[in-house]
Amino acid sequence: MSASAAQLRHYYRDLFAAYGPQQWWPAQTPFRVAIGAILTQNTAWTAVERSIANLRSATALTLSGLLRQPEETLRELIRPSGHIRRKAATLLAFAHWLKREHRGSLKYLAKLPTEEARHQLLAIHGIGPETADCILLYALNHPAPVVDEYLRRVVTRHHLASEGSSYTDLRQLVSEAFEKSSEQTQQLNEFHALIVQVGKLHCRSKTNCPGCPLEKYLPVSNTN
Ligand code: SF4
């Protein structure tokens, strides 16, 4: 394991000790988790929750319920999440694809090898790497590392990766940190949620390092 990946394991341990289990998306159907993963692109989760409440009121949180919605109506239901044209189109593309290719159930997709399932998700218009990995990890329970802006900030500010690192580079770094674990999927699930937590509380666009659980790892050049 590289030194950077080993360091990430320490971050996981210390964040878990500081914040405890994050329990992301418990008691949700895989389909609802996938809907949330699409809606949360470039949007705060509180806004997604308002959209999901609207979808629930319209009984549109199932595949058949979603497909019954005219696209115009769907845009209004998800308005709190923003980017309504793109996200409504993606939700419908995803739902039609699921019905056509997997008999309307994510359980068939979940049976595929992770990279094959990921390849299929990435082929759906509007689904990028972060959304695909969120669906794989949180809806399908596959060991897929999720890379987001919070992770990018933490690893670049701590010099574990360069500023110009690609999504694939960072995904590989996280994958390496957890690949030997017997609880790989559960730990990847917690790790992403913990990184989001430290990102919200401390590692914003402007850092708030005092009191951050990762402060002791900060490179000397960043502490001045
Ligand atoms: S110590 Fe500072 S730079 Fe490091 S994760 Fe915390 S807020 Fe970000």
PDB file of C-alpha atoms and ligand atoms in Angstrom:
ATOM      1  CA  MET A   1       0.000   0.000   0.000  1.00  0.00           C
ATOM      2  CA  SER A   2       1.335   3.470  -0.834  1.00  0.00           C
ATOM      3  CA  ALA A   3       2.137   5.913   1.969  1.00  0.00           C
ATOM      4  CA  SER A   4      -0.784   8.122   0.885  1.00  0.00           C
ATOM      5  CA  ALA A   5      -3.243   5.238   0.988  1.00  0.00           C
ATOM      6  CA  ALA A   6      -1.949   4.174   4.407  1.00  0.00           C
ATOM      7  CA  GLN A   7      -2.421   7.742   5.593  1.00  0.00           C
ATOM      8  CA  LEU A   8      -6.047   7.680   4.419  1.00  0.00           C
ATOM      9  CA  ARG A   9      -6.638   4.635   6.602  1.00  0.00           C
ATOM     10  CA  HIS A  10      -5.486   6.695   9.585  1.00  0.00           C
ATOM     11  CA  TYR A  11      -7.842   9.498   8.567  1.00  0.00           C
ATOM     12  CA  TYR A  12     -10.696   7.005   8.450  1.00  0.00           C
ATOM     13  CA  ARG A  13      -9.853   5.727  11.929  1.00  0.00           C
ATOM     14  CA  ASP A  14      -9.629   9.212  13.432  1.00  0.00           C
ATOM     15  CA  LEU A  15     -12.760  10.541  11.701  1.00  0.00           C
ATOM     16  CA  PHE A  16     -14.711   7.506  12.826  1.00  0.00           C
ATOM     17  CA  ALA A  17     -13.466   8.014  16.383  1.00  0.00           C
ATOM     18  CA  ALA A  18     -14.489  11.680  16.249  1.00  0.00           C
ATOM     19  CA  TYR A  19     -17.863  11.431  14.521  1.00  0.00           C
ATOM     20  CA  GLY A  20     -18.979   7.790  14.910  1.00  0.00           C
ATOM     21  CA  PRO A  21     -21.048   5.836  12.374  1.00  0.00           C
ATOM     22  CA  GLN A  22     -22.804   8.119   9.894  1.00  0.00           C
ATOM     23  CA  GLN A  23     -25.526   5.622   8.915  1.00  0.00           C
ATOM     24  CA  TRP A  24     -26.028   6.934   5.441  1.00  0.00           C
ATOM     25  CA  TRP A  25     -29.209   5.989   3.697  1.00  0.00           C
ATOM     26  CA  PRO A  26     -30.480   3.352   6.124  1.00  0.00           C
ATOM     27  CA  ALA A  27     -33.930   1.795   5.614  1.00  0.00           C
ATOM     28  CA  GLN A  28     -34.246   3.086   2.068  1.00  0.00           C
ATOM     29  CA  THR A  29     -35.026   1.010  -0.984  1.00  0.00           C
ATOM     30  CA  PRO A  30     -32.152   0.808  -3.471  1.00  0.00           C
ATOM     31  CA  PHE A  31     -34.323   2.625  -6.008  1.00  0.00           C
ATOM     32  CA  ARG A  32     -34.864   5.571  -3.645  1.00  0.00           C
ATOM     33  CA  VAL A  33     -31.155   5.702  -2.902  1.00  0.00           C
ATOM     34  CA  ALA A  34     -30.425   5.869  -6.629  1.00  0.00           C
ATOM     35  CA  ILE A  35     -32.953   8.702  -7.037  1.00  0.00           C
ATOM     36  CA  GLY A  36     -31.248  10.573  -4.210  1.00  0.00           C
ATOM     37  CA  ALA A  37     -27.823  10.012  -5.779  1.00  0.00           C
ATOM     38  CA  ILE A  38     -29.008  11.582  -9.042  1.00  0.00           C
ATOM     39  CA  LEU A  39     -30.723  14.522  -7.342  1.00  0.00           C
ATOM     40  CA  THR A  40     -27.795  15.366  -5.079  1.00  0.00           C
ATOM     41  CA  GLN A  41     -25.463  16.305  -7.936  1.00  0.00           C
ATOM     42  CA  ASN A  42     -24.237  19.881  -7.222  1.00  0.00           C
ATOM     43  CA  THR A  43     -26.890  20.277  -4.536  1.00  0.00           C
ATOM     44  CA  ALA A  44     -27.074  20.241  -0.744  1.00  0.00           C
ATOM     45  CA  TRP A  45     -28.819  17.219   0.732  1.00  0.00           C
ATOM     46  CA  THR A  46     -31.424  19.382   2.495  1.00  0.00           C
ATOM     47  CA  ALA A  47     -32.663  20.483  -0.943  1.00  0.00           C
ATOM     48  CA  VAL A  48     -32.753  16.873  -2.118  1.00  0.00           C
ATOM     49  CA  GLU A  49     -34.900  15.964   0.873  1.00  0.00           C
ATOM     50  CA  ARG A  50     -37.492  18.549  -0.180  1.00  0.00           C
ATOM     51  CA  SER A  51     -37.547  17.078  -3.688  1.00  0.00           C
ATOM     52  CA  ILE A  52     -37.893  13.566  -2.309  1.00  0.00           C
ATOM     53  CA  ALA A  53     -40.802  14.703  -0.131  1.00  0.00           C
ATOM     54  CA  ASN A  54     -42.476  16.108  -3.270  1.00  0.00           C
ATOM     55  CA  LEU A  55     -41.868  12.842  -5.136  1.00  0.00           C
ATOM     56  CA  ARG A  56     -43.297  10.889  -2.226  1.00  0.00           C
ATOM     57  CA  SER A  57     -46.439  13.044  -2.200  1.00  0.00           C
ATOM     58  CA  ALA A  58     -46.862  12.355  -5.911  1.00  0.00           C
ATOM     59  CA  THR A  59     -46.236   8.615  -5.343  1.00  0.00           C
ATOM     60  CA  ALA A  60     -43.296   8.914  -7.707  1.00  0.00           C
ATOM     61  CA  LEU A  61     -40.691   7.121  -5.590  1.00  0.00           C
ATOM     62  CA  THR A  62     -41.179   3.793  -7.329  1.00  0.00           C
ATOM     63  CA  LEU A  63     -40.211   2.886 -10.857  1.00  0.00           C
ATOM     64  CA  SER A  64     -43.806   2.771 -12.122  1.00  0.00           C
ATOM     65  CA  GLY A  65     -44.686   5.932 -10.193  1.00  0.00           C
ATOM     66  CA  LEU A  66     -41.738   7.800 -11.644  1.00  0.00           C
ATOM     67  CA  LEU A  67     -42.435   6.660 -15.198  1.00  0.00           C
ATOM     68  CA  ARG A  68     -46.042   7.867 -14.883  1.00  0.00           C
ATOM     69  CA  GLN A  69     -44.882  11.460 -14.411  1.00  0.00           C
ATOM     70  CA  PRO A  70     -44.838  13.732 -17.425  1.00  0.00           C
ATOM     71  CA  GLU A  71     -41.394  15.322 -17.679  1.00  0.00           C
ATOM     72  CA  GLU A  72     -42.802  18.802 -17.018  1.00  0.00           C
ATOM     73  CA  THR A  73     -44.427  17.599 -13.787  1.00  0.00           C
ATOM     74  CA  LEU A  74     -41.268  15.832 -12.730  1.00  0.00           C
ATOM     75  CA  ARG A  75     -39.273  19.036 -13.178  1.00  0.00           C
ATOM     76  CA  GLU A  76     -41.599  20.843 -10.795  1.00  0.00           C
ATOM     77  CA  LEU A  77     -41.437  18.048  -8.224  1.00  0.00           C
ATOM     78  CA  ILE A  78     -37.647  18.168  -8.109  1.00  0.00           C
ATOM     79  CA  ARG A  79     -37.359  21.952  -8.358  1.00  0.00           C
ATOM     80  CA  PRO A  80     -35.763  22.278  -4.858  1.00  0.00           C
ATOM     81  CA  SER A  81     -32.730  20.294  -6.110  1.00  0.00           C
ATOM     82  CA  GLY A  82     -32.022  22.676  -8.994  1.00  0.00           C
ATOM     83  CA  HIS A  83     -30.819  21.841 -12.528  1.00  0.00           C
ATOM     84  CA  ILE A  84     -34.355  20.566 -13.065  1.00  0.00           C
ATOM     85  CA  ARG A  85     -34.184  19.978 -16.829  1.00  0.00           C
ATOM     86  CA  ARG A  86     -31.030  17.913 -16.660  1.00  0.00           C
ATOM     87  CA  LYS A  87     -32.000  15.984 -13.538  1.00  0.00           C
ATOM     88  CA  ALA A  88     -35.550  15.199 -14.697  1.00  0.00           C
ATOM     89  CA  ALA A  89     -34.154  13.899 -17.980  1.00  0.00           C
ATOM     90  CA  THR A  90     -31.584  11.793 -16.128  1.00  0.00           C
ATOM     91  CA  LEU A  91     -34.188  10.363 -13.743  1.00  0.00           C
ATOM     92  CA  LEU A  92     -36.370   9.326 -16.666  1.00  0.00           C
ATOM     93  CA  ALA A  93     -33.427   7.953 -18.666  1.00  0.00           C
ATOM     94  CA  PHE A  94     -32.375   5.920 -15.628  1.00  0.00           C
ATOM     95  CA  ALA A  95     -35.922   4.621 -15.019  1.00  0.00           C
ATOM     96  CA  HIS A  96     -36.482   3.640 -18.665  1.00  0.00           C
ATOM     97  CA  TRP A  97     -33.077   1.948 -18.773  1.00  0.00           C
ATOM     98  CA  LEU A  98     -33.774   0.019 -15.572  1.00  0.00           C
ATOM     99  CA  LYS A  99     -37.104  -1.197 -16.897  1.00  0.00           C
ATOM    100  CA  ARG A 100     -35.685  -2.115 -20.289  1.00  0.00           C
ATOM    101  CA  GLU A 101     -32.353  -3.691 -19.290  1.00  0.00           C
ATOM    102  CA  HIS A 102     -32.939  -5.053 -15.779  1.00  0.00           C
ATOM    103  CA  ARG A 103     -36.621  -5.959 -15.578  1.00  0.00           C
ATOM    104  CA  GLY A 104     -37.214  -2.838 -13.522  1.00  0.00           C
ATOM    105  CA  SER A 105     -35.163  -3.917 -10.520  1.00  0.00           C
ATOM    106  CA  LEU A 106     -31.752  -2.889  -9.258  1.00  0.00           C
ATOM    107  CA  LYS A 107     -31.282  -6.357  -7.784  1.00  0.00           C
ATOM    108  CA  TYR A 108     -30.360  -7.643 -11.258  1.00  0.00           C
ATOM    109  CA  LEU A 109     -27.827  -4.870 -11.736  1.00  0.00           C
ATOM    110  CA  ALA A 110     -26.417  -5.617  -8.279  1.00  0.00           C
ATOM    111  CA  LYS A 111     -25.562  -9.159  -9.373  1.00  0.00           C
ATOM    112  CA  LEU A 112     -23.127  -7.941 -12.029  1.00  0.00           C
ATOM    113  CA  PRO A 113     -19.414  -7.471 -11.292  1.00  0.00           C
ATOM    114  CA  THR A 114     -18.795  -3.942 -10.003  1.00  0.00           C
ATOM    115  CA  GLU A 115     -16.933  -2.688 -13.076  1.00  0.00           C
ATOM    116  CA  GLU A 116     -19.602  -4.037 -15.456  1.00  0.00           C
ATOM    117  CA  ALA A 117     -22.402  -2.434 -13.420  1.00  0.00           C
ATOM    118  CA  ARG A 118     -20.418   0.816 -13.322  1.00  0.00           C
ATOM    119  CA  HIS A 119     -19.859   0.718 -17.066  1.00  0.00           C
ATOM    120  CA  GLN A 120     -23.605   0.352 -17.632  1.00  0.00           C
ATOM    121  CA  LEU A 121     -24.478   3.198 -15.263  1.00  0.00           C
ATOM    122  CA  LEU A 122     -21.957   5.511 -16.912  1.00  0.00           C
ATOM    123  CA  ALA A 123     -23.597   4.871 -20.274  1.00  0.00           C
ATOM    124  CA  ILE A 124     -26.849   6.507 -19.039  1.00  0.00           C
ATOM    125  CA  HIS A 125     -27.114  10.111 -20.130  1.00  0.00           C
ATOM    126  CA  GLY A 126     -26.498  12.439 -17.163  1.00  0.00           C
ATOM    127  CA  ILE A 127     -24.842   9.890 -14.870  1.00  0.00           C
ATOM    128  CA  GLY A 128     -21.186  10.699 -14.230  1.00  0.00           C
ATOM    129  CA  PRO A 129     -18.545   8.873 -12.186  1.00  0.00           C
ATOM    130  CA  GLU A 130     -19.521  10.294  -8.769  1.00  0.00           C
ATOM    131  CA  THR A 131     -23.205   9.460  -9.227  1.00  0.00           C
ATOM    132  CA  ALA A 132     -22.420   6.002 -10.604  1.00  0.00           C
ATOM    133  CA  ASP A 133     -20.149   5.248  -7.653  1.00  0.00           C
ATOM    134  CA  CYS A 134     -22.756   6.549  -5.171  1.00  0.00           C
ATOM    135  CA  ILE A 135     -25.363   4.238  -6.688  1.00  0.00           C
ATOM    136  CA  LEU A 136     -22.945   1.306  -6.639  1.00  0.00           C
ATOM    137  CA  LEU A 137     -21.926   1.863  -3.034  1.00  0.00           C
ATOM    138  CA  TYR A 138     -25.129   3.021  -1.362  1.00  0.00           C
ATOM    139  CA  ALA A 139     -27.855   1.393  -3.481  1.00  0.00           C
ATOM    140  CA  LEU A 140     -26.142  -1.798  -4.658  1.00  0.00           C
ATOM    141  CA  ASN A 141     -23.741  -2.410  -1.777  1.00  0.00           C
ATOM    142  CA  HIS A 142     -20.731  -2.756  -4.058  1.00  0.00           C
ATOM    143  CA  PRO A 143     -17.203  -1.744  -2.960  1.00  0.00           C
ATOM    144  CA  ALA A 144     -17.052   1.429  -5.072  1.00  0.00           C
ATOM    145  CA  PRO A 145     -14.985   4.359  -3.758  1.00  0.00           C
ATOM    146  CA  VAL A 146     -16.772   7.713  -4.111  1.00  0.00           C
ATOM    147  CA  VAL A 147     -14.773  10.825  -4.927  1.00  0.00           C
ATOM    148  CA  ASP A 148     -16.248  14.238  -4.276  1.00  0.00           C
ATOM    149  CA  GLU A 149     -15.078  17.796  -3.791  1.00  0.00           C
ATOM    150  CA  TYR A 150     -14.659  17.317  -0.037  1.00  0.00           C
ATOM    151  CA  LEU A 151     -12.293  14.384  -0.540  1.00  0.00           C
ATOM    152  CA  ARG A 152     -10.362  16.332  -3.152  1.00  0.00           C
ATOM    153  CA  ARG A 153      -9.893  19.224  -0.721  1.00  0.00           C
ATOM    154  CA  VAL A 154      -8.720  16.996   2.129  1.00  0.00           C
ATOM    155  CA  VAL A 155      -6.223  14.945   0.132  1.00  0.00           C
ATOM    156  CA  THR A 156      -4.767  17.877  -1.778  1.00  0.00           C
ATOM    157  CA  ARG A 157      -4.507  20.096   1.320  1.00  0.00           C
ATOM    158  CA  HIS A 158      -2.698  17.239   3.070  1.00  0.00           C
ATOM    159  CA  HIS A 159      -0.467  16.618   0.035  1.00  0.00           C
ATOM    160  CA  LEU A 160      -1.683  13.037  -0.462  1.00  0.00           C
ATOM    161  CA  ALA A 161      -2.532  13.868  -4.072  1.00  0.00           C
ATOM    162  CA  SER A 162      -1.704  16.700  -6.438  1.00  0.00           C
ATOM    163  CA  GLU A 163      -4.150  19.461  -7.360  1.00  0.00           C
ATOM    164  CA  GLY A 164      -4.466  18.120 -10.886  1.00  0.00           C
ATOM    165  CA  SER A 165      -5.411  14.571  -9.869  1.00  0.00           C
ATOM    166  CA  SER A 166      -8.232  13.086 -11.922  1.00  0.00           C
ATOM    167  CA  TYR A 167     -11.342  11.395 -10.558  1.00  0.00           C
ATOM    168  CA  THR A 168      -9.755   8.075 -11.505  1.00  0.00           C
ATOM    169  CA  ASP A 169      -6.516   8.903  -9.644  1.00  0.00           C
ATOM    170  CA  LEU A 170      -8.389   9.729  -6.437  1.00  0.00           C
ATOM    171  CA  ARG A 171     -10.682   6.738  -6.778  1.00  0.00           C
ATOM    172  CA  GLN A 172      -7.611   4.531  -7.078  1.00  0.00           C
ATOM    173  CA  LEU A 173      -6.108   6.101  -3.954  1.00  0.00           C
ATOM    174  CA  VAL A 174      -9.232   5.365  -1.879  1.00  0.00           C
ATOM    175  CA  SER A 175      -9.553   1.911  -3.385  1.00  0.00           C
ATOM    176  CA  GLU A 176      -5.983   1.098  -2.387  1.00  0.00           C
ATOM    177  CA  ALA A 177      -6.598   2.313   1.167  1.00  0.00           C
ATOM    178  CA  PHE A 178      -9.473  -0.103   1.702  1.00  0.00           C
ATOM    179  CA  GLU A 179      -8.864  -3.003  -0.688  1.00  0.00           C
ATOM    180  CA  LYS A 180      -7.312  -5.318   1.899  1.00  0.00           C
ATOM    181  CA  SER A 181     -10.117  -4.815   4.402  1.00  0.00           C
ATOM    182  CA  SER A 182     -12.541  -7.620   5.176  1.00  0.00           C
ATOM    183  CA  GLU A 183     -15.240  -4.969   5.654  1.00  0.00           C
ATOM    184  CA  GLN A 184     -14.332  -3.047   2.528  1.00  0.00           C
ATOM    185  CA  THR A 185     -17.824  -2.039   1.415  1.00  0.00           C
ATOM    186  CA  GLN A 186     -18.983  -0.964   4.872  1.00  0.00           C
ATOM    187  CA  GLN A 187     -15.793   1.010   5.422  1.00  0.00           C
ATOM    188  CA  LEU A 188     -16.027   2.738   2.041  1.00  0.00           C
ATOM    189  CA  ASN A 189     -19.622   3.621   2.922  1.00  0.00           C
ATOM    190  CA  GLU A 190     -18.549   5.177   6.224  1.00  0.00           C
ATOM    191  CA  PHE A 191     -15.418   6.771   4.809  1.00  0.00           C
ATOM    192  CA  HIS A 192     -17.263   8.807   2.199  1.00  0.00           C
ATOM    193  CA  ALA A 193     -19.872   9.911   4.743  1.00  0.00           C
ATOM    194  CA  LEU A 194     -17.137  10.887   7.230  1.00  0.00           C
ATOM    195  CA  ILE A 195     -15.266  12.876   4.598  1.00  0.00           C
ATOM    196  CA  VAL A 196     -18.486  14.760   3.830  1.00  0.00           C
ATOM    197  CA  GLN A 197     -18.882  15.451   7.546  1.00  0.00           C
ATOM    198  CA  VAL A 198     -15.369  16.831   8.020  1.00  0.00           C
ATOM    199  CA  GLY A 199     -15.804  18.770   4.801  1.00  0.00           C
ATOM    200  CA  LYS A 200     -18.975  20.440   6.029  1.00  0.00           C
ATOM    201  CA  LEU A 201     -17.670  21.144   9.513  1.00  0.00           C
ATOM    202  CA  HIS A 202     -14.061  22.105   8.751  1.00  0.00           C
ATOM    203  CA  CYS A 203     -12.692  21.624   5.258  1.00  0.00           C
ATOM    204  CA  ARG A 204     -14.799  24.105   3.313  1.00  0.00           C
ATOM    205  CA  SER A 205     -13.518  26.284   0.519  1.00  0.00           C
ATOM    206  CA  LYS A 206     -11.936  28.254   3.365  1.00  0.00           C
ATOM    207  CA  THR A 207     -10.379  25.894   5.893  1.00  0.00           C
ATOM    208  CA  ASN A 208     -11.245  25.844   9.583  1.00  0.00           C
ATOM    209  CA  CYS A 209      -8.415  23.656  10.870  1.00  0.00           C
ATOM    210  CA  PRO A 210      -8.473  24.337  14.646  1.00  0.00           C
ATOM    211  CA  GLY A 211     -10.332  21.452  16.255  1.00  0.00           C
ATOM    212  CA  CYS A 212     -10.513  19.421  13.034  1.00  0.00           C
ATOM    213  CA  PRO A 213      -9.949  15.679  13.693  1.00  0.00           C
ATOM    214  CA  LEU A 214      -7.341  15.712  10.914  1.00  0.00           C
ATOM    215  CA  GLU A 215      -5.436  18.752  12.137  1.00  0.00           C
ATOM    216  CA  LYS A 216      -2.544  16.667  13.462  1.00  0.00           C
ATOM    217  CA  TYR A 217      -1.889  15.365   9.931  1.00  0.00           C
ATOM    218  CA  LEU A 218      -1.668  18.803   8.372  1.00  0.00           C
ATOM    219  CA  PRO A 219       1.662  19.276   6.571  1.00  0.00           C
ATOM    220  CA  VAL A 220       3.902  21.815   8.269  1.00  0.00           C
ATOM    221  CA  SER A 221       3.831  24.035   5.181  1.00  0.00           C
ATOM    222  CA  ASN A 222       0.022  24.364   5.562  1.00  0.00           C
ATOM    223  CA  THR A 223       0.066  25.322   9.229  1.00  0.00           C
ATOM    224  CA  ASN A 224       1.766  28.669   8.863  1.00  0.00           C
TER     225      ASN A 224
HETATM  226  S1  SF4 B   1      -7.017  19.985   9.180  1.00  0.00           S
HETATM  227 FE1  SF4 B   1      -7.627  21.703   7.876  1.00  0.00          FE
HETATM  228  S2  SF4 B   1      -6.992  21.105   5.796  1.00  0.00           S
HETATM  229 FE2  SF4 B   1      -7.025  19.255   7.071  1.00  0.00          FE
HETATM  230  S3  SF4 B   1      -9.031  18.348   6.770  1.00  0.00           S
HETATM  231 FE3  SF4 B   1      -9.164  19.638   8.582  1.00  0.00          FE
HETATM  232  S4  SF4 B   1      -9.849  21.642   7.815  1.00  0.00           S
HETATM  233 FE4  SF4 B   1      -9.132  20.462   6.042  1.00  0.00          FE
END
